[in-house]
PDB file of C-alpha atoms in Angstrom:
ATOM      1  CA  MET A   1     -11.963  41.000  31.130  1.00  0.00           C
ATOM      2  CA  ASN A   2     -14.489  38.151  31.450  1.00  0.00           C
ATOM      3  CA  LEU A   3     -17.200  40.819  31.321  1.00  0.00           C
ATOM      4  CA  THR A   4     -16.030  42.303  27.988  1.00  0.00           C
ATOM      5  CA  PHE A   5     -16.315  41.519  24.329  1.00  0.00           C
ATOM      6  CA  PRO A   6     -13.941  42.436  21.455  1.00  0.00           C
ATOM      7  CA  LEU A   7     -14.840  45.314  19.149  1.00  0.00           C
ATOM      8  CA  GLY A   8     -11.870  45.011  16.811  1.00  0.00           C
ATOM      9  CA  ARG A   9      -8.309  46.269  16.425  1.00  0.00           C
ATOM     10  CA  LEU A  10      -7.096  49.806  15.558  1.00  0.00           C
ATOM     11  CA  PHE A  11      -3.439  50.588  14.856  1.00  0.00           C
ATOM     12  CA  GLY A  12      -2.530  47.191  16.298  1.00  0.00           C
ATOM     13  CA  ILE A  13      -4.453  47.908  19.540  1.00  0.00           C
ATOM     14  CA  GLN A  14      -7.196  45.550  20.714  1.00  0.00           C
ATOM     15  CA  VAL A  15     -10.428  47.391  21.566  1.00  0.00           C
ATOM     16  CA  ARG A  16     -12.827  45.766  24.002  1.00  0.00           C
ATOM     17  CA  VAL A  17     -16.210  46.861  25.365  1.00  0.00           C
ATOM     18  CA  HIS A  18     -17.656  46.057  28.775  1.00  0.00           C
ATOM     19  CA  TRP A  19     -20.999  44.315  28.656  1.00  0.00           C
ATOM     20  CA  PHE A  20     -22.540  46.965  30.920  1.00  0.00           C
ATOM     21  CA  TYR A  21     -21.775  49.670  28.353  1.00  0.00           C
ATOM     22  CA  PRO A  22     -24.813  48.770  26.172  1.00  0.00           C
ATOM     23  CA  VAL A  23     -26.924  48.867  29.337  1.00  0.00           C
ATOM     24  CA  LEU A  24     -25.674  52.373  30.019  1.00  0.00           C
ATOM     25  CA  VAL A  25     -26.552  53.347  26.434  1.00  0.00           C
ATOM     26  CA  GLY A  26     -30.043  51.932  26.890  1.00  0.00           C
ATOM     27  CA  MET A  27     -30.497  53.862  30.170  1.00  0.00           C
ATOM     28  CA  TYR A  28     -29.667  57.163  28.552  1.00  0.00           C
ATOM     29  CA  VAL A  29     -31.707  56.530  25.417  1.00  0.00           C
ATOM     30  CA  LEU A  30     -34.743  55.824  27.557  1.00  0.00           C
ATOM     31  CA  ARG A  31     -34.296  59.218  29.171  1.00  0.00           C
ATOM     32  CA  GLY A  32     -35.893  60.571  25.989  1.00  0.00           C
ATOM     33  CA  LEU A  33     -39.194  59.145  27.163  1.00  0.00           C
ATOM     34  CA  ALA A  34     -38.848  60.647  30.647  1.00  0.00           C
ATOM     35  CA  ASP A  35     -38.069  64.187  29.462  1.00  0.00           C
ATOM     36  CA  PRO A  36     -41.034  66.552  28.906  1.00  0.00           C
ATOM     37  CA  GLY A  37     -42.087  66.368  25.275  1.00  0.00           C
ATOM     38  CA  GLY A  38     -39.923  63.307  24.782  1.00  0.00           C
ATOM     39  CA  GLY A  39     -40.533  60.651  22.232  1.00  0.00           C
ATOM     40  CA  ALA A  40     -38.864  58.822  19.425  1.00  0.00           C
ATOM     41  CA  LEU A  41     -36.968  61.915  18.196  1.00  0.00           C
ATOM     42  CA  LEU A  42     -35.595  62.727  21.640  1.00  0.00           C
ATOM     43  CA  MET A  43     -34.636  59.074  22.137  1.00  0.00           C
ATOM     44  CA  GLY A  44     -32.807  59.310  18.772  1.00  0.00           C
ATOM     45  CA  PHE A  45     -31.039  62.450  20.020  1.00  0.00           C
ATOM     46  CA  TYR A  46     -29.786  60.637  23.131  1.00  0.00           C
ATOM     47  CA  ALA A  47     -28.777  57.618  20.976  1.00  0.00           C
ATOM     48  CA  GLY A  48     -26.738  59.989  18.777  1.00  0.00           C
ATOM     49  CA  ILE A  49     -25.079  61.495  21.873  1.00  0.00           C
ATOM     50  CA  MET A  50     -24.187  58.049  23.176  1.00  0.00           C
ATOM     51  CA  ALA A  51     -22.807  56.986  19.814  1.00  0.00           C
ATOM     52  CA  GLY A  52     -20.739  60.170  19.748  1.00  0.00           C
ATOM     53  CA  LEU A  53     -19.585  59.391  23.332  1.00  0.00           C
ATOM     54  CA  LEU A  54     -18.413  55.940  22.227  1.00  0.00           C
ATOM     55  CA  LEU A  55     -16.460  57.368  19.318  1.00  0.00           C
ATOM     56  CA  THR A  56     -15.087  60.241  21.378  1.00  0.00           C
ATOM     57  CA  THR A  57     -13.967  57.940  24.221  1.00  0.00           C
ATOM     58  CA  LEU A  58     -12.216  55.671  21.699  1.00  0.00           C
ATOM     59  CA  ILE A  59     -10.341  58.629  20.138  1.00  0.00           C
ATOM     60  CA  HIS A  60      -9.495  59.884  23.654  1.00  0.00           C
ATOM     61  CA  GLU A  61      -7.913  56.556  24.587  1.00  0.00           C
ATOM     62  CA  LEU A  62      -6.099  56.339  21.257  1.00  0.00           C
ATOM     63  CA  GLY A  63      -4.547  59.689  22.170  1.00  0.00           C
ATOM     64  CA  HIS A  64      -3.109  58.043  25.315  1.00  0.00           C
ATOM     65  CA  CYS A  65      -1.848  55.137  23.191  1.00  0.00           C
ATOM     66  CA  PHE A  66      -0.142  57.412  20.670  1.00  0.00           C
ATOM     67  CA  GLY A  67       1.331  59.432  23.535  1.00  0.00           C
ATOM     68  CA  ALA A  68       2.839  56.288  25.106  1.00  0.00           C
ATOM     69  CA  ARG A  69       4.326  55.184  21.791  1.00  0.00           C
ATOM     70  CA  SER A  70       5.795  58.673  21.214  1.00  0.00           C
ATOM     71  CA  VAL A  71       7.922  58.312  24.402  1.00  0.00           C
ATOM     72  CA  GLY A  72       9.102  54.829  23.539  1.00  0.00           C
ATOM     73  CA  GLY A  73       6.374  52.923  25.319  1.00  0.00           C
ATOM     74  CA  HIS A  74       3.766  50.442  24.180  1.00  0.00           C
ATOM     75  CA  ALA A  75      -0.041  50.274  23.870  1.00  0.00           C
ATOM     76  CA  GLU A  76      -1.716  46.908  24.230  1.00  0.00           C
ATOM     77  CA  GLN A  77      -5.434  47.402  24.683  1.00  0.00           C
ATOM     78  CA  ILE A  78      -8.326  49.807  25.132  1.00  0.00           C
ATOM     79  CA  LEU A  79     -11.329  49.076  27.305  1.00  0.00           C
ATOM     80  CA  LEU A  80     -14.541  51.056  26.876  1.00  0.00           C
ATOM     81  CA  TRP A  81     -16.624  50.759  29.997  1.00  0.00           C
ATOM     82  CA  PRO A  82     -19.439  52.737  31.709  1.00  0.00           C
ATOM     83  CA  LEU A  83     -17.067  55.159  33.479  1.00  0.00           C
ATOM     84  CA  GLY A  84     -15.234  56.107  30.273  1.00  0.00           C
ATOM     85  CA  GLY A  85     -12.242  54.322  28.845  1.00  0.00           C
ATOM     86  CA  LEU A  86      -9.034  52.672  29.955  1.00  0.00           C
ATOM     87  CA  ALA A  87      -5.903  52.531  27.833  1.00  0.00           C
ATOM     88  CA  TYR A  88      -3.557  49.731  28.819  1.00  0.00           C
ATOM     89  CA  VAL A  89      -0.258  51.423  28.030  1.00  0.00           C
ATOM     90  CA  GLY A  90       3.216  51.396  29.561  1.00  0.00           C
ATOM     91  CA  HIS A  91       6.528  53.201  29.252  1.00  0.00           C
ATOM     92  CA  GLY A  92       9.755  53.425  31.205  1.00  0.00           C
ATOM     93  CA  GLY A  93      10.012  57.217  30.927  1.00  0.00           C
ATOM     94  CA  THR A  94      10.100  60.006  33.460  1.00  0.00           C
ATOM     95  CA  PRO A  95       7.130  61.714  35.108  1.00  0.00           C
ATOM     96  CA  ARG A  96       7.520  64.424  32.440  1.00  0.00           C
ATOM     97  CA  ASN A  97       6.878  61.807  29.775  1.00  0.00           C
ATOM     98  CA  ASP A  98       3.882  60.479  31.679  1.00  0.00           C
ATOM     99  CA  ILE A  99       2.415  63.998  31.737  1.00  0.00           C
ATOM    100  CA  LYS A 100       2.575  63.963  27.938  1.00  0.00           C
ATOM    101  CA  VAL A 101       0.842  60.589  27.816  1.00  0.00           C
ATOM    102  CA  ALA A 102      -1.883  61.725  30.235  1.00  0.00           C
ATOM    103  CA  ALA A 103      -2.483  65.021  28.428  1.00  0.00           C
ATOM    104  CA  MET A 104      -2.712  63.488  24.949  1.00  0.00           C
ATOM    105  CA  GLY A 105      -6.136  61.980  25.679  1.00  0.00           C
ATOM    106  CA  PRO A 106      -7.985  65.149  26.705  1.00  0.00           C
ATOM    107  CA  LEU A 107      -6.267  67.204  23.990  1.00  0.00           C
ATOM    108  CA  MET A 108      -7.918  64.979  21.331  1.00  0.00           C
ATOM    109  CA  HIS A 109     -11.211  66.697  22.248  1.00  0.00           C
ATOM    110  CA  ILE A 110      -9.973  69.972  20.801  1.00  0.00           C
ATOM    111  CA  PRO A 111     -10.030  68.935  17.110  1.00  0.00           C
ATOM    112  CA  LEU A 112     -13.233  66.957  17.761  1.00  0.00           C
ATOM    113  CA  ALA A 113     -14.855  70.097  19.172  1.00  0.00           C
ATOM    114  CA  GLY A 114     -13.734  71.989  16.068  1.00  0.00           C
ATOM    115  CA  ILE A 115     -15.262  69.372  13.797  1.00  0.00           C
ATOM    116  CA  PHE A 116     -18.670  69.372  15.545  1.00  0.00           C
ATOM    117  CA  ALA A 117     -18.674  73.219  15.732  1.00  0.00           C
ATOM    118  CA  GLY A 118     -18.045  73.327  12.000  1.00  0.00           C
ATOM    119  CA  LEU A 119     -20.896  70.863  11.316  1.00  0.00           C
ATOM    120  CA  LEU A 120     -23.199  72.919  13.546  1.00  0.00           C
ATOM    121  CA  LEU A 121     -22.476  76.052  11.480  1.00  0.00           C
ATOM    122  CA  ILE A 122     -23.902  74.321   8.442  1.00  0.00           C
ATOM    123  CA  TRP A 123     -27.411  74.811   9.955  1.00  0.00           C
ATOM    124  CA  GLU A 124     -27.081  77.537  12.570  1.00  0.00           C
ATOM    125  CA  PRO A 125     -25.020  80.739  12.941  1.00  0.00           C
ATOM    126  CA  TRP A 126     -22.396  80.851  15.671  1.00  0.00           C
ATOM    127  CA  SER A 127     -23.378  82.023  19.167  1.00  0.00           C
ATOM    128  CA  TRP A 128     -21.162  82.264  22.232  1.00  0.00           C
ATOM    129  CA  THR A 129     -23.934  80.707  24.236  1.00  0.00           C
ATOM    130  CA  TYR A 130     -22.937  77.381  22.634  1.00  0.00           C
ATOM    131  CA  LEU A 131     -20.013  77.319  25.079  1.00  0.00           C
ATOM    132  CA  ASN A 132     -22.386  77.207  28.055  1.00  0.00           C
ATOM    133  CA  VAL A 133     -22.616  73.478  28.786  1.00  0.00           C
ATOM    134  CA  PHE A 134     -25.202  74.082  31.538  1.00  0.00           C
ATOM    135  CA  GLU A 135     -27.865  75.209  29.085  1.00  0.00           C
ATOM    136  CA  SER A 136     -30.113  72.797  27.166  1.00  0.00           C
ATOM    137  CA  TRP A 137     -28.197  70.600  24.712  1.00  0.00           C
ATOM    138  CA  TYR A 138     -31.139  70.633  22.250  1.00  0.00           C
ATOM    139  CA  PRO A 139     -32.307  74.276  22.257  1.00  0.00           C
ATOM    140  CA  PHE A 140     -33.552  74.451  18.659  1.00  0.00           C
ATOM    141  CA  TYR A 141     -37.247  73.829  17.952  1.00  0.00           C
ATOM    142  CA  PRO A 142     -39.085  72.014  16.638  1.00  0.00           C
ATOM    143  CA  LEU A 143     -36.868  69.008  17.081  1.00  0.00           C
ATOM    144  CA  SER A 144     -38.326  67.340  14.017  1.00  0.00           C
ATOM    145  CA  GLN A 145     -36.820  70.084  11.853  1.00  0.00           C
ATOM    146  CA  THR A 146     -33.673  70.805  13.836  1.00  0.00           C
ATOM    147  CA  PHE A 147     -32.540  67.313  14.825  1.00  0.00           C
ATOM    148  CA  TRP A 148     -29.075  67.533  13.255  1.00  0.00           C
ATOM    149  CA  PRO A 149     -28.047  70.997  14.547  1.00  0.00           C
ATOM    150  CA  ASN A 150     -29.213  69.959  17.999  1.00  0.00           C
ATOM    151  CA  LEU A 151     -27.147  66.766  17.778  1.00  0.00           C
ATOM    152  CA  MET A 152     -24.050  68.644  16.565  1.00  0.00           C
ATOM    153  CA  LEU A 153     -24.428  71.199  19.391  1.00  0.00           C
ATOM    154  CA  GLY A 154     -24.808  68.329  21.900  1.00  0.00           C
ATOM    155  CA  LEU A 155     -21.667  66.623  20.591  1.00  0.00           C
ATOM    156  CA  PHE A 156     -19.750  69.932  20.590  1.00  0.00           C
ATOM    157  CA  ARG A 157     -20.681  70.509  24.246  1.00  0.00           C
ATOM    158  CA  LEU A 158     -19.771  66.932  25.058  1.00  0.00           C
ATOM    159  CA  GLN A 159     -16.217  67.647  23.828  1.00  0.00           C
ATOM    160  CA  LEU A 160     -15.961  70.721  26.055  1.00  0.00           C
ATOM    161  CA  VAL A 161     -17.168  68.775  29.132  1.00  0.00           C
ATOM    162  CA  LEU A 162     -14.743  65.897  28.555  1.00  0.00           C
ATOM    163  CA  LEU A 163     -11.833  68.233  27.761  1.00  0.00           C
ATOM    164  CA  PHE A 164     -12.115  70.371  30.853  1.00  0.00           C
ATOM    165  CA  PHE A 165     -13.291  67.669  33.234  1.00  0.00           C
ATOM    166  CA  ASN A 166     -10.463  65.269  32.358  1.00  0.00           C
ATOM    167  CA  LEU A 167      -7.747  67.883  32.037  1.00  0.00           C
ATOM    168  CA  LEU A 168      -8.498  70.320  34.832  1.00  0.00           C
ATOM    169  CA  VAL A 169     -10.029  68.240  37.645  1.00  0.00           C
ATOM    170  CA  PRO A 170      -6.959  67.261  39.752  1.00  0.00           C
ATOM    171  CA  ALA A 171      -8.313  63.975  41.073  1.00  0.00           C
ATOM    172  CA  TYR A 172      -6.771  60.581  40.430  1.00  0.00           C
ATOM    173  CA  PRO A 173      -7.437  58.540  38.304  1.00  0.00           C
ATOM    174  CA  LEU A 174      -8.644  61.293  35.977  1.00  0.00           C
ATOM    175  CA  ASP A 175      -6.034  62.595  33.530  1.00  0.00           C
ATOM    176  CA  GLY A 176      -5.804  65.873  35.461  1.00  0.00           C
ATOM    177  CA  GLY A 177      -5.070  63.828  38.618  1.00  0.00           C
ATOM    178  CA  ARG A 178      -2.283  61.965  36.815  1.00  0.00           C
ATOM    179  CA  ILE A 179      -0.773  65.207  35.654  1.00  0.00           C
ATOM    180  CA  LEU A 180      -0.898  66.591  39.195  1.00  0.00           C
ATOM    181  CA  THR A 181       0.657  63.438  40.603  1.00  0.00           C
ATOM    182  CA  ASN A 182       3.509  63.523  38.084  1.00  0.00           C
ATOM    183  CA  LEU A 183       4.196  67.172  38.868  1.00  0.00           C
ATOM    184  CA  LEU A 184       4.384  66.225  42.562  1.00  0.00           C
ATOM    185  CA  LEU A 185       6.708  63.331  41.781  1.00  0.00           C
ATOM    186  CA  MET A 186       9.030  65.717  39.956  1.00  0.00           C
ATOM    187  CA  ARG A 187       9.322  67.773  43.155  1.00  0.00           C
ATOM    188  CA  TYR A 188       8.757  65.307  45.971  1.00  0.00           C
ATOM    189  CA  GLY A 189       9.057  61.590  46.572  1.00  0.00           C
ATOM    190  CA  ARG A 190       6.469  58.849  46.263  1.00  0.00           C
ATOM    191  CA  ASP A 191       4.988  59.030  49.782  1.00  0.00           C
ATOM    192  CA  GLN A 192       4.558  62.760  49.824  1.00  0.00           C
ATOM    193  CA  ALA A 193       3.197  62.883  46.268  1.00  0.00           C
ATOM    194  CA  ALA A 194       0.724  60.112  47.075  1.00  0.00           C
ATOM    195  CA  LYS A 195      -0.562  61.897  50.178  1.00  0.00           C
ATOM    196  CA  VAL A 196      -1.078  65.185  48.366  1.00  0.00           C
ATOM    197  CA  THR A 197      -2.823  63.362  45.538  1.00  0.00           C
ATOM    198  CA  THR A 198      -5.387  61.869  47.864  1.00  0.00           C
ATOM    199  CA  PHE A 199      -5.745  65.264  49.601  1.00  0.00           C
ATOM    200  CA  PHE A 200      -7.242  66.538  46.351  1.00  0.00           C
ATOM    201  CA  SER A 201      -8.944  63.332  45.191  1.00  0.00           C
ATOM    202  CA  ILE A 202     -11.067  62.653  48.303  1.00  0.00           C
ATOM    203  CA  PRO A 203     -13.014  65.946  48.474  1.00  0.00           C
ATOM    204  CA  ILE A 204     -13.428  66.021  44.692  1.00  0.00           C
ATOM    205  CA  GLY A 205     -14.688  62.444  44.700  1.00  0.00           C
ATOM    206  CA  ILE A 206     -17.214  63.333  47.418  1.00  0.00           C
ATOM    207  CA  ALA A 207     -18.344  66.363  45.416  1.00  0.00           C
ATOM    208  CA  VAL A 208     -18.802  64.286  42.237  1.00  0.00           C
ATOM    209  CA  LEU A 209     -20.757  61.638  44.180  1.00  0.00           C
ATOM    210  CA  VAL A 210     -23.074  64.278  45.740  1.00  0.00           C
ATOM    211  CA  TRP A 211     -23.563  66.013  42.344  1.00  0.00           C
ATOM    212  CA  GLY A 212     -24.456  62.693  40.723  1.00  0.00           C
ATOM    213  CA  PHE A 213     -26.964  62.007  43.502  1.00  0.00           C
ATOM    214  CA  LEU A 214     -28.557  65.465  43.197  1.00  0.00           C
ATOM    215  CA  GLN A 215     -28.757  65.228  39.417  1.00  0.00           C
ATOM    216  CA  ARG A 216     -30.039  61.640  39.606  1.00  0.00           C
ATOM    217  CA  ASP A 217     -27.160  60.621  37.370  1.00  0.00           C
ATOM    218  CA  PHE A 218     -26.198  57.127  38.434  1.00  0.00           C
ATOM    219  CA  MET A 219     -23.056  56.842  36.340  1.00  0.00           C
ATOM    220  CA  PHE A 220     -21.695  60.237  37.466  1.00  0.00           C
ATOM    221  CA  GLY A 221     -22.241  59.214  41.089  1.00  0.00           C
ATOM    222  CA  LEU A 222     -20.474  55.942  40.410  1.00  0.00           C
ATOM    223  CA  LEU A 223     -17.551  57.913  39.014  1.00  0.00           C
ATOM    224  CA  GLY A 224     -17.282  59.658  42.378  1.00  0.00           C
ATOM    225  CA  VAL A 225     -17.272  56.276  44.121  1.00  0.00           C
ATOM    226  CA  TRP A 226     -14.482  55.093  41.832  1.00  0.00           C
ATOM    227  CA  MET A 227     -12.365  58.197  42.598  1.00  0.00           C
ATOM    228  CA  LEU A 228     -12.852  57.666  46.332  1.00  0.00           C
ATOM    229  CA  PHE A 229     -11.948  53.984  46.053  1.00  0.00           C
ATOM    230  CA  GLU A 230      -8.702  54.815  44.171  1.00  0.00           C
ATOM    231  CA  ALA A 231      -7.786  57.425  46.816  1.00  0.00           C
ATOM    232  CA  TRP A 232      -8.449  54.885  49.588  1.00  0.00           C
ATOM    233  CA  GLN A 233      -6.228  52.363  47.833  1.00  0.00           C
ATOM    234  CA  ILE A 234      -3.365  54.841  47.633  1.00  0.00           C
ATOM    235  CA  ARG A 235      -3.839  55.830  51.279  1.00  0.00           C
ATOM    236  CA  LYS A 236      -3.723  52.231  52.328  1.00  0.00           C
ATOM    237  CA  LEU A 237      -0.486  51.549  50.417  1.00  0.00           C
ATOM    238  CA  VAL A 238       1.139  54.652  51.914  1.00  0.00           C
ATOM    239  CA  ALA A 239       0.209  53.513  55.423  1.00  0.00           C
ATOM    240  CA  ALA A 240       1.663  50.055  54.749  1.00  0.00           C
ATOM    241  CA  GLY A 241       4.841  51.505  53.252  1.00  0.00           C
ATOM    242  CA  GLN A 242       4.114  49.809  49.913  1.00  0.00           C
ATOM    243  CA  ILE A 243       3.229  52.754  47.684  1.00  0.00           C
ATOM    244  CA  ASP A 244       5.810  51.450  45.144  1.00  0.00           C
ATOM    245  CA  ALA A 245       3.390  48.593  44.470  1.00  0.00           C
ATOM    246  CA  HIS A 246       0.938  51.056  42.870  1.00  0.00           C
ATOM    247  CA  PRO A 247       1.436  51.384  39.115  1.00  0.00           C
ATOM    248  CA  MET A 248       1.242  55.207  39.286  1.00  0.00           C
ATOM    249  CA  PHE A 249       4.172  55.334  41.727  1.00  0.00           C
ATOM    250  CA  ALA A 250       6.146  52.192  40.875  1.00  0.00           C
ATOM    251  CA  GLY A 251       8.722  53.919  38.657  1.00  0.00           C
ATOM    252  CA  ALA A 252       8.997  57.098  40.708  1.00  0.00           C
ATOM    253  CA  PRO A 253      12.069  58.095  42.726  1.00  0.00           C
ATOM    254  CA  GLU A 254      12.286  57.229  46.394  1.00  0.00           C
ATOM    255  CA  PHE A 255      13.558  60.512  47.793  1.00  0.00           C
ATOM    256  CA  ASP A 256      11.326  62.371  50.163  1.00  0.00           C
ATOM    257  CA  TYR A 257      12.089  65.811  48.886  1.00  0.00           C
ATOM    258  CA  MET A 258      14.105  67.681  46.307  1.00  0.00           C
ATOM    259  CA  PRO A 259      16.403  70.242  47.987  1.00  0.00           C
ATOM    260  CA  GLY A 260      15.745  73.775  46.886  1.00  0.00           C
ATOM    261  CA  PRO A 261      18.173  76.687  46.745  1.00  0.00           C
ATOM    262  CA  THR A 262      20.417  76.974  49.809  1.00  0.00           C
ATOM    263  CA  PRO A 263      18.965  79.640  52.114  1.00  0.00           C
ATOM    264  CA  LYS A 264      21.093  82.717  52.801  1.00  0.00           C
ATOM    265  CA  LYS A 265      22.918  82.375  56.120  1.00  0.00           C
ATOM    266  CA  GLY A 266      22.533  84.936  58.843  1.00  0.00           C
ATOM    267  CA  PHE A 267      25.260  87.076  60.447  1.00  0.00           C
ATOM    268  CA  LEU A 268      25.699  84.794  63.519  1.00  0.00           C
ATOM    269  CA  ALA A 269      26.054  81.667  61.386  1.00  0.00           C
ATOM    270  CA  ARG A 270      28.640  83.369  59.116  1.00  0.00           C
ATOM    271  CA  TRP A 271      30.573  84.595  62.214  1.00  0.00           C
ATOM    272  CA  ARG A 272      30.690  81.101  63.678  1.00  0.00           C
ATOM    273  CA  GLU A 273      31.859  79.610  60.381  1.00  0.00           C
ATOM    274  CA  ASP A 274      34.596  82.263  60.136  1.00  0.00           C
ATOM    275  CA  ARG A 275      35.803  81.481  63.701  1.00  0.00           C
ATOM    276  CA  ALA A 276      35.870  77.739  62.960  1.00  0.00           C
ATOM    277  CA  ARG A 277      37.765  78.300  59.741  1.00  0.00           C
ATOM    278  CA  LYS A 278      40.402  80.482  61.491  1.00  0.00           C
ATOM    279  CA  ALA A 279      40.767  77.965  64.289  1.00  0.00           C
ATOM    280  CA  THR A 280      41.417  75.224  61.777  1.00  0.00           C
ATOM    281  CA  VAL A 281      44.107  77.267  60.138  1.00  0.00           C
ATOM    282  CA  ARG A 282      45.748  77.978  63.542  1.00  0.00           C
ATOM    283  CA  ASP A 283      45.679  74.286  64.476  1.00  0.00           C
ATOM    284  CA  HIS A 284      47.264  73.384  61.173  1.00  0.00           C
ATOM    285  CA  GLN A 285      50.031  75.967  61.681  1.00  0.00           C
ATOM    286  CA  ARG A 286      50.745  74.726  65.232  1.00  0.00           C
ATOM    287  CA  GLU A 287      50.878  71.136  63.984  1.00  0.00           C
ATOM    288  CA  GLN A 288      53.331  72.196  61.265  1.00  0.00           C
ATOM    289  CA  VAL A 289      55.607  73.960  63.775  1.00  0.00           C
ATOM    290  CA  SER A 290      55.450  70.943  66.101  1.00  0.00           C
ATOM    291  CA  ARG A 291      56.474  68.588  63.324  1.00  0.00           C
ATOM    292  CA  GLU A 292      59.401  70.793  62.389  1.00  0.00           C
ATOM    293  CA  ARG A 293      60.600  70.869  66.001  1.00  0.00           C
ATOM    294  CA  VAL A 294      60.361  67.082  66.334  1.00  0.00           C
ATOM    295  CA  ASP A 295      62.272  66.628  63.056  1.00  0.00           C
ATOM    296  CA  ALA A 296      65.040  68.910  64.339  1.00  0.00           C
ATOM    297  CA  VAL A 297      65.324  66.952  67.646  1.00  0.00           C
ATOM    298  CA  LEU A 298      65.404  63.608  65.779  1.00  0.00           C
ATOM    299  CA  GLU A 299      68.097  64.893  63.471  1.00  0.00           C
ATOM    300  CA  LYS A 300      70.204  65.880  66.522  1.00  0.00           C
ATOM    301  CA  VAL A 301      69.735  62.427  68.049  1.00  0.00           C
ATOM    302  CA  SER A 302      70.951  60.754  64.851  1.00  0.00           C
ATOM    303  CA  ARG A 303      73.944  63.076  64.735  1.00  0.00           C
ATOM    304  CA  GLU A 304      75.013  63.364  68.431  1.00  0.00           C
ATOM    305  CA  GLY A 305      73.077  60.664  70.228  1.00  0.00           C
ATOM    306  CA  ILE A 306      70.230  60.677  72.777  1.00  0.00           C
ATOM    307  CA  GLY A 307      72.460  61.866  75.555  1.00  0.00           C
ATOM    308  CA  SER A 308      73.022  65.207  73.871  1.00  0.00           C
ATOM    309  CA  LEU A 309      69.385  66.308  74.301  1.00  0.00           C
ATOM    310  CA  THR A 310      68.369  69.030  76.679  1.00  0.00           C
ATOM    311  CA  SER A 311      65.397  68.698  78.994  1.00  0.00           C
ATOM    312  CA  GLU A 312      63.290  70.850  76.680  1.00  0.00           C
ATOM    313  CA  GLU A 313      64.162  68.663  73.659  1.00  0.00           C
ATOM    314  CA  ARG A 314      63.294  65.497  75.618  1.00  0.00           C
ATOM    315  CA  HIS A 315      59.932  67.087  76.468  1.00  0.00           C
ATOM    316  CA  ILE A 316      59.274  67.702  72.767  1.00  0.00           C
ATOM    317  CA  LEU A 317      59.823  63.992  72.031  1.00  0.00           C
ATOM    318  CA  GLU A 318      57.616  62.897  74.909  1.00  0.00           C
ATOM    319  CA  GLU A 319      54.747  65.153  73.724  1.00  0.00           C
ATOM    320  CA  ALA A 320      55.058  63.786  70.169  1.00  0.00           C
ATOM    321  CA  SER A 321      55.019  60.248  71.468  1.00  0.00           C
ATOM    322  CA  ARG A 322      51.831  60.855  73.486  1.00  0.00           C
ATOM    323  CA  ARG A 323      50.095  62.414  70.470  1.00  0.00           C
ATOM    324  CA  ASN A 324      50.977  59.381  68.307  1.00  0.00           C
ATOM    325  CA  ARG A 325      49.494  57.037  70.948  1.00  0.00           C
ATOM    326  CA  GLY A 326      46.308  59.116  71.044  1.00  0.00           C
ATOM    327  CA  GLU A 327      46.846  60.354  74.585  1.00  0.00           C
ATOM    328  CA  SER A 328      45.840  63.885  75.612  1.00  0.00           C
TER     329      SER A 328
END
């Protein structure tokens, strides 16, 4: 936090910006000069995209804050930094509640995409090619006469990228990774859920890093490094038996698995159980008969004395005595 400055408060939530964020904005604005045919207008286009990214990221993080409050939690602060945004929220709810908190951020891009699509239609008719985020984000020419429709299309595609990347990429600490982890925690315990989370996060992090390198996108590559670092941290805590120290897993249950439906038993297992059940019934019946015989002998002793017992009756008392002493 020593490298941040305050931007203000919204809905009682402190918003701060990392000092490197303006540097990132400057880097992308200067890309307008590097692109073919670039100039002041293209630099202005990139400046508009970065301003839209700042606003979009803020609304995204507010979605997390509102989600946390809706499940009885709290929202303290939002940090806007080069790799996106961080919402400092907390709640004591279940993994199901945390899925709601994680999903609320990306879902904010849906109304934003609708707003920018509506603004785009003021200047240009709708085309399904607008959904292709891999095409040029400023396809209308000349730029001097089509600056605003190009900017609205760029901001519309930005919402699509952020929606699907955050929601559908199952790598922690992205929102999709948090959703996956919570789903695993609902079915398995902390250790197993953490291992599976890193199983997805590590290859995805490597892919993001390589893609950033190939596209010469420094920040995208750095995002891949961050994902790999988070996965390494989780792996290290699992190996040390301290995964409960990680905030993602701290409130999760400790069981290793959730038993599923009892499997159907085979014929041999049912036959053995039936034999054991019948043997138990026979043992109980024999014990009942033995107690009745002992009671009859004791009643005779009390009535006629010990000398009246036959050899068989004396044997019955001796057997009962050995059983009571635990002898075979």
